[in-house]
Coordinates of C-alpha atoms in Angstrom, one line a residue:
X1 CA 0.1 -0.1 0.0
X2 CA 2.9 2.0 0.4
X3 CA 4.7 1.5 -2.5
X4 CA 1.5 2.3 -4.4
X5 CA 0.8 5.7 -2.6
X6 CA 4.6 7.0 -3.7
X7 CA 4.3 5.6 -7.2
X8 CA 0.9 7.6 -8.0
X9 CA 2.5 10.9 -6.2
X10 CA 5.5 10.5 -8.7
X11 CA 3.4 10.2 -12.0
X12 CA 0.9 13.2 -10.4
X13 CA 4.6 15.2 -10.5
X14 CA 5.5 14.1 -13.2
X15 CA 2.7 14.9 -15.1
X16 CA 2.0 18.1 -13.8
X17 CA 6.2 19.2 -14.8
X18 CA 5.1 17.9 -18.2
X19 CA 2.1 20.3 -18.1
X20 CA 3.9 23.0 -16.7
X21 CA 6.5 22.9 -19.6
X22 CA 4.0 22.6 -22.1
X23 CA 2.3 26.0 -21.0
X24 CA 5.8 27.6 -20.8
X25 CA 6.4 26.4 -24.4
X26 CA 3.6 28.2 -25.9
X27 CA 4.2 31.5 -24.1
X28 CA 7.5 32.1 -25.9
X29 CA 6.3 31.2 -29.5
X30 CA 3.5 33.4 -28.7
X31 CA 5.5 36.2 -27.7
X32 CA 8.2 35.3 -30.8
X33 CA 5.0 35.8 -33.1
X34 CA 3.7 38.8 -31.8
X35 CA 7.1 40.5 -32.3
X36 CA 7.2 39.5 -35.7
X37 CA 3.8 41.0 -36.5
X38 CA 1.2 38.5 -36.8
X39 CA 0.0 37.5 -32.9
X40 CA -2.8 40.2 -32.3
X41 CA -5.3 41.2 -35.1
X42 CA -5.0 44.5 -33.4
X43 CA -1.7 45.1 -33.5
X44 CA -1.7 44.0 -37.6
X45 CA -4.7 46.2 -37.9
X46 CA -2.4 48.9 -36.8
X47 CA 1.0 47.6 -38.7
X48 CA -1.3 48.0 -42.0
X49 CA -2.7 52.0 -40.8
X50 CA 1.0 52.8 -40.0
X51 CA 2.7 52.9 -43.5
X52 CA -0.6 54.7 -44.8
X53 CA 0.0 57.0 -42.6
X54 CA 3.8 57.2 -42.8
X55 CA 3.0 58.1 -46.9
X56 CA 0.9 60.7 -45.6
X57 CA 2.9 62.3 -43.8
X58 CA 6.2 61.6 -46.4
X59 CA 3.8 63.8 -49.1
X60 CA 5.0 67.7 -48.3
X61 CA 1.5 70.2 -48.5
X62 CA 1.9 72.3 -51.6
X63 CA 0.8 75.7 -50.6
X64 CA -0.5 78.5 -53.1
X65 CA 2.8 80.7 -54.4
X66 CA 1.1 84.4 -54.5
X67 CA 3.2 85.9 -57.3
X68 CA 3.4 89.7 -57.0
X69 CA 2.5 90.9 -61.0
X70 CA 3.2 94.8 -60.1
X71 CA 6.8 95.9 -61.6
X72 CA 7.4 99.5 -60.2
X73 CA 11.1 101.5 -59.7
X74 CA 10.6 100.9 -56.0
X75 CA 11.0 96.9 -56.4
X76 CA 13.7 97.0 -58.1
X77 CA 17.2 95.8 -56.7
X78 CA 19.6 98.3 -55.6
X79 CA 22.1 97.1 -58.6
X80 CA 19.7 97.3 -61.2
X81 CA 18.7 100.5 -60.1
X82 CA 22.8 101.7 -60.0
X83 CA 22.4 100.4 -63.7
X84 CA 19.9 102.9 -64.4
X85 CA 20.9 106.1 -63.2
X86 CA 24.2 105.7 -64.9
X87 CA 22.5 107.3 -68.2
X88 CA 20.2 109.5 -66.0
X89 CA 21.4 113.1 -65.0
X90 CA 21.6 113.8 -61.4
X91 CA 18.9 116.8 -61.7
X92 CA 16.6 113.2 -62.3
X93 CA 17.4 111.1 -59.9
X94 CA 16.8 114.2 -57.4
X95 CA 13.4 115.4 -59.1
X96 CA 12.6 112.2 -59.0
X97 CA 13.5 111.3 -54.7
X98 CA 11.0 114.0 -54.3
X99 CA 7.5 112.2 -55.4
X100 CA 7.1 111.0 -51.9
X101 CA 8.6 109.1 -48.4
X102 CA 8.9 106.0 -50.1
X103 CA 10.9 107.1 -53.4
X104 CA 13.2 109.3 -50.8
X105 CA 14.3 105.9 -48.9
X106 CA 14.7 104.0 -51.9
X107 CA 16.9 106.9 -53.6
X108 CA 18.5 108.6 -51.0
X109 CA 21.5 106.5 -51.3
X110 CA 22.0 107.3 -55.0
X111 CA 21.5 110.9 -54.4
X112 CA 23.2 111.7 -51.3
X113 CA 26.1 109.6 -53.1
X114 CA 27.5 112.8 -54.7
X115 CA 27.3 116.1 -52.4
X116 CA 28.6 119.6 -53.2
X117 CA 30.0 121.5 -50.1
X118 CA 31.7 125.1 -49.5
X119 CA 34.2 126.0 -47.1
X120 CA 32.4 127.6 -44.7
X121 CA 29.9 124.5 -44.7
X122 CA 32.6 122.1 -43.4
X123 CA 33.4 124.7 -41.4
X124 CA 30.0 124.5 -39.7
X125 CA 30.1 120.9 -39.7
X126 CA 33.2 120.9 -38.0
X127 CA 32.1 122.9 -35.0
X128 CA 28.5 121.2 -34.7
X129 CA 26.7 123.8 -36.1
X130 CA 25.4 121.4 -38.6
X131 CA 25.4 117.1 -39.1
X132 CA 24.2 116.9 -42.4
X133 CA 27.4 114.5 -43.4
X134 CA 27.8 113.2 -40.1
X135 CA 23.8 112.4 -40.8
X136 CA 24.5 110.5 -44.7
X137 CA 27.9 109.2 -43.7
X138 CA 27.5 106.0 -44.6
X139 CA 26.3 107.2 -47.8
X140 CA 28.7 109.9 -49.1
X141 CA 31.2 108.3 -51.6
X142 CA 32.5 112.2 -53.7
X143 CA 32.5 115.4 -51.7
X144 CA 33.2 118.3 -53.7
X145 CA 34.5 121.7 -52.6
X146 CA 32.7 124.0 -54.7
X147 CA 34.9 127.4 -53.4
X148 CA 38.2 128.8 -53.2
X149 CA 39.5 129.3 -49.5
X150 CA 43.4 129.8 -48.8
X151 CA 42.8 129.7 -45.2
X152 CA 40.5 126.6 -45.0
X153 CA 43.3 125.0 -47.5
X154 CA 45.8 125.3 -44.5
X155 CA 44.1 126.2 -41.4
X156 CA 41.3 123.6 -41.3
X157 CA 42.5 120.1 -41.6
X158 CA 39.4 118.4 -43.3
X159 CA 41.0 114.9 -43.4
X160 CA 41.6 114.6 -39.5
X161 CA 39.1 116.4 -38.4
X162 CA 35.6 115.5 -41.1
X163 CA 36.5 113.8 -43.9
X164 CA 37.7 110.6 -41.7
X165 CA 34.1 109.7 -40.5
X166 CA 33.1 109.2 -43.7
X167 CA 34.0 105.5 -44.3
X168 CA 32.5 105.0 -47.9
X169 CA 33.9 108.5 -49.3
X170 CA 37.0 107.3 -52.2
X171 CA 36.5 110.5 -55.0
X172 CA 37.7 114.0 -53.3
X173 CA 37.2 117.2 -55.6
X174 CA 38.4 120.6 -54.6
X175 CA 38.2 124.0 -56.8
X176 CA 41.7 125.9 -55.5
X177 CA 43.1 128.5 -57.1
X178 CA 46.5 128.2 -54.9
X179 CA 49.2 125.7 -55.5
X180 CA 48.7 122.4 -54.0
X181 CA 51.6 122.2 -51.4
X182 CA 48.9 122.6 -48.7
X183 CA 48.4 118.5 -49.3
X184 CA 52.0 117.6 -48.3
X185 CA 50.5 118.6 -44.6
X186 CA 47.2 116.1 -45.4
X187 CA 46.7 112.5 -44.8
X188 CA 44.2 110.3 -45.7
X189 CA 44.2 106.5 -45.9
X190 CA 40.6 106.0 -48.0
X191 CA 40.8 108.2 -50.8
X192 CA 40.6 106.8 -54.0
X193 CA 40.4 109.8 -56.3
X194 CA 41.9 113.3 -55.8
X195 CA 40.5 115.9 -58.7
X196 CA 42.4 119.2 -57.9
X197 CA 40.7 122.0 -60.7
X198 CA 40.3 125.8 -61.1
X199 CA 36.9 127.6 -61.5
X200 CA 36.9 131.0 -61.1
X201 CA 33.6 131.1 -60.5
X202 CA 31.0 128.3 -59.2
X203 CA 28.6 127.5 -61.5
X204 CA 26.4 125.0 -59.5
X205 CA 25.5 123.2 -63.1
X206 CA 26.0 119.8 -62.6
X207 CA 27.0 118.3 -59.7
X208 CA 30.5 116.8 -59.4
X209 CA 31.1 117.6 -62.9
X210 CA 33.7 119.4 -63.6
X211 CA 33.5 122.5 -66.1
X212 CA 36.5 123.7 -67.8
X213 CA 36.6 126.8 -68.8
X214 CA 38.4 127.9 -71.8
X215 CA 38.9 131.5 -71.0
X216 CA 41.1 130.5 -68.0
X217 CA 44.4 132.1 -69.0
X218 CA 47.8 131.3 -68.5
X219 CA 48.2 134.4 -66.4
X220 CA 45.6 133.1 -64.0
X221 CA 47.4 129.6 -63.1
X222 CA 50.4 130.4 -63.7
X223 CA 51.6 130.1 -59.7
X224 CA 50.3 126.6 -59.6
X225 CA 52.1 124.0 -58.7
X226 CA 51.5 120.7 -58.4
X227 CA 54.6 117.7 -57.5
X228 CA 54.1 114.2 -56.6
X229 CA 55.8 115.1 -52.6
X230 CA 52.4 117.0 -52.1
X231 CA 50.1 113.4 -52.3
X232 CA 52.8 111.7 -50.5
X233 CA 50.1 111.0 -47.7
X234 CA 47.7 109.6 -49.6
X235 CA 49.2 105.9 -49.6
X236 CA 45.4 104.4 -51.4
X237 CA 44.9 107.5 -54.3
X238 CA 45.3 104.8 -57.8
X239 CA 43.8 108.1 -59.6
X240 CA 44.4 111.5 -60.7
X241 CA 42.9 114.5 -62.0
X242 CA 44.9 118.0 -61.9
X243 CA 43.2 121.0 -64.5
X244 CA 45.3 124.4 -64.9
X245 CA 48.3 122.7 -63.1
X246 CA 51.9 124.1 -63.6
X247 CA 53.9 120.6 -62.7
X248 CA 57.6 120.3 -61.7
X249 CA 59.1 118.5 -59.4
X250 CA 62.9 116.3 -59.0
X251 CA 64.3 113.4 -57.5
X252 CA 60.9 113.0 -55.7
X253 CA 59.6 109.3 -55.7
X254 CA 56.8 108.8 -52.9
X255 CA 55.6 105.2 -52.4
X256 CA 52.7 105.7 -54.2
X257 CA 49.9 103.2 -56.3
X258 CA 48.5 105.8 -58.8
X259 CA 47.7 104.2 -62.0
X260 CA 45.6 106.8 -63.9
X261 CA 46.3 109.8 -64.5
X262 CA 45.0 113.2 -65.8
X263 CA 46.2 116.2 -67.1
X264 CA 43.7 119.0 -68.7
X265 CA 45.1 121.9 -69.4
X266 CA 48.7 121.5 -67.8
X267 CA 51.9 122.8 -68.2
X268 CA 55.7 121.4 -67.8
X269 CA 59.5 123.0 -68.5
X270 CA 62.6 121.2 -68.7
X271 CA 64.0 119.4 -67.4
X272 CA 60.5 117.6 -66.5
X273 CA 59.1 114.9 -68.4
X274 CA 55.4 113.4 -68.5
X275 CA 57.6 110.1 -67.3
X276 CA 58.1 111.3 -64.3
X277 CA 54.8 110.1 -63.5
X278 CA 55.5 107.0 -64.3
X279 CA 58.9 106.4 -62.2
X280 CA 57.6 102.9 -60.5
X281 CA 55.9 101.7 -63.3
X282 CA 52.3 101.6 -62.4
X283 CA 50.7 104.0 -65.1
X284 CA 48.2 102.3 -67.1
X285 CA 45.9 104.9 -68.5
X286 CA 47.0 108.6 -69.3
X287 CA 45.2 111.5 -70.6
X288 CA 46.8 115.1 -71.9
X289 CA 44.2 117.5 -72.9
X290 CA 44.1 120.8 -73.8
X291 CA 40.9 123.2 -75.0
X292 CA 41.3 125.0 -77.8
X293 CA 43.3 128.1 -78.6
X294 CA 45.9 127.1 -75.2
X295 CA 49.5 128.1 -75.6
X296 CA 50.8 125.4 -74.3
X297 CA 49.6 123.0 -76.9
X298 CA 51.5 124.4 -79.8
X299 CA 55.1 124.8 -77.6
X300 CA 58.1 123.0 -78.3
X301 CA 58.2 121.1 -75.2
X302 CA 54.8 119.8 -75.9
X303 CA 56.1 118.8 -79.6
X304 CA 58.8 116.7 -78.4
X305 CA 56.7 114.9 -76.1
X306 CA 54.1 114.4 -79.2
X307 CA 57.1 113.8 -82.1
X308 CA 60.4 112.0 -80.1
X309 CA 59.9 111.9 -76.1
X310 CA 63.3 111.8 -75.5
X311 CA 63.2 108.3 -74.0
X312 CA 60.5 108.9 -71.7
X313 CA 59.3 105.5 -70.1
X314 CA 55.9 104.7 -70.7
X315 CA 56.3 100.7 -70.8
X316 CA 53.6 99.7 -68.1
X317 CA 51.2 101.8 -70.4
X318 CA 47.8 100.6 -71.7
X319 CA 45.7 103.2 -72.5
X320 CA 46.9 107.0 -74.0
X321 CA 44.8 110.1 -74.6
X322 CA 46.3 113.0 -76.4
X323 CA 45.3 116.4 -77.8
X324 CA 47.0 117.5 -80.6
X325 CA 45.7 121.1 -81.9
X326 CA 46.5 123.5 -84.9
X327 CA 47.3 121.0 -87.6
X328 CA 50.5 119.2 -86.1
X329 CA 48.9 115.8 -86.6
X330 CA 51.1 113.6 -89.1
X331 CA 52.8 110.2 -89.5
X332 CA 55.5 110.7 -87.5
X333 CA 52.9 111.2 -84.4
X334 CA 51.3 108.2 -84.9
X335 CA 54.7 106.7 -85.3
X336 CA 55.7 107.3 -82.2
X337 CA 52.8 106.1 -80.3
X338 CA 52.2 102.9 -82.2
X339 CA 55.7 101.8 -82.3
X340 CA 56.1 98.8 -79.9
X341 CA 59.2 99.8 -78.5
X342 CA 57.9 103.3 -76.4
X343 CA 54.8 101.9 -75.7
X344 CA 54.7 97.9 -75.4
X345 CA 51.5 97.1 -73.6
X346 CA 49.5 100.3 -75.5
X347 CA 46.3 98.7 -75.9
X348 CA 43.7 102.0 -76.7
X349 CA 44.9 104.8 -78.4
X350 CA 42.6 108.6 -78.8
X351 CA 44.2 111.3 -80.8
X352 CA 42.1 114.5 -80.3
X353 CA 43.0 117.2 -82.9
X354 CA 40.1 119.4 -83.4
X355 CA 42.1 122.4 -86.0
X356 CA 42.7 121.8 -89.1
X357 CA 41.6 119.3 -91.8
X358 CA 43.9 116.0 -92.3
X359 CA 44.4 113.8 -95.3
X360 CA 44.3 110.4 -93.2
X361 CA 44.1 107.7 -96.3
X362 CA 48.2 107.1 -96.9
X363 CA 48.7 107.4 -93.3
X364 CA 48.5 103.9 -92.0
X365 CA 50.6 102.4 -94.8
X366 CA 53.6 104.4 -93.1
X367 CA 52.8 103.2 -90.0
X368 CA 55.1 100.5 -87.7
X369 CA 53.7 96.6 -87.1
X370 CA 52.0 96.7 -84.2
X371 CA 50.2 93.5 -82.6
X372 CA 49.4 94.4 -79.4
X373 CA 47.1 97.9 -80.0
X374 CA 43.4 96.8 -80.2
X375 CA 41.6 100.2 -79.9
X376 CA 42.4 103.3 -82.4
X377 CA 40.2 106.4 -81.9
X378 CA 40.7 109.4 -84.0
X379 CA 38.2 112.7 -83.4
X380 CA 39.6 114.7 -86.1
X381 CA 39.0 117.3 -89.0
X382 CA 38.8 114.9 -92.3
X383 CA 39.0 115.8 -95.7
X384 CA 35.6 114.7 -97.9
X385 CA 35.5 111.0 -99.0
X386 CA 38.6 110.5 -97.1
X387 CA 37.3 108.1 -94.1
X388 CA 36.1 106.0 -96.3
X389 CA 39.4 105.1 -98.0
X390 CA 41.8 105.6 -94.3
X391 CA 39.0 102.8 -93.1
X392 CA 39.9 100.4 -95.9
X393 CA 43.6 101.1 -95.6
X394 CA 43.6 100.9 -92.2
X395 CA 42.1 97.4 -92.8
X396 CA 44.2 96.0 -94.9
X397 CA 47.6 96.8 -92.8
X398 CA 45.6 96.1 -89.5
X399 CA 43.2 93.5 -89.4
X400 CA 43.0 93.2 -85.8
X401 CA 42.9 96.7 -85.3
X402 CA 39.3 98.8 -84.0
X403 CA 39.5 101.7 -86.1
X404 CA 37.6 105.0 -85.5
X405 CA 37.6 107.8 -87.0
X406 CA 34.9 110.7 -86.5
X407 CA 35.2 114.1 -86.2
X408 CA 34.6 115.7 -82.8

């Protein structure tokens, strides 16, 4: 009886253990199936709905873009406005800016970029009585001094007291009837262009433009001396324009980077030569012009520059404009400027001959061969029917040269 009870209890324990193992195994298999997404109907439904929702989220919602079809002056970019107003006068821009507040805000950068002022105006700015320049200091790129005042030149340091507060100022025009030696006591590291001119009276016609007065005689400007020493402290200067100055200096070579020089109605005497501007071989552009009836244009010193040069060094020159007066233009003058030995890098030559009629058709066959020059612009008074023959001859001897012949 005892053994039968022991056997029966053992059998029950084994049976219970087997049932436990089977239940445990089924739970494990159901767990792995559910992790694979196949155990529960709700889970399967959720998995079927999730890709649809994700698909809907992956497609961006396209919004209707509204374009403004109205194109007005006020909506144009600033660089487009600059291109437009390059072909308009200053007065046009000023008139347009007075239409309303919106036009003034858009055009103020153009209107206030070039300012005219007198020495009295600048004295008021320095003393603090007015603040026009300081108010528009970030807009002013060019300032023109319209009156002559020797006291202001020598006793007012406008560069350190006023112009230093104009960070965008690049071009300064000074009306002066005196020599430029007062500038050697001034300094500026921002100016890139300097224009020294003389007008007996302020014409006030076009702001920022120079009106060359042919009535200015030699006696009124003979004492106006210019030297490179006077601008030695303007280290960033690249362009220099001089009107009615007498040029003279020797053994003076300041550290400058001037590469563009314009000389209008300027004079010089021996031993000065124009190549002294090019002492550092940095000049790229040179303009030498004279008004009609100017006495120096027919002087011996100027004829030497036109015909011989006397060893002047213009090896770096790329653009040259010269004035020839009273029938002095001939094939020898043209040969000097088209000779690559004298001007090896010259690419543009402009000749202005206002007085006398010329027969140009037989010149080009006498000119030296030049493969560097690209533009020849001749503003001359030519004889009737001579222009067409001269152009054909030029095309024959210089096929790659752009020749322009027209009356001044």
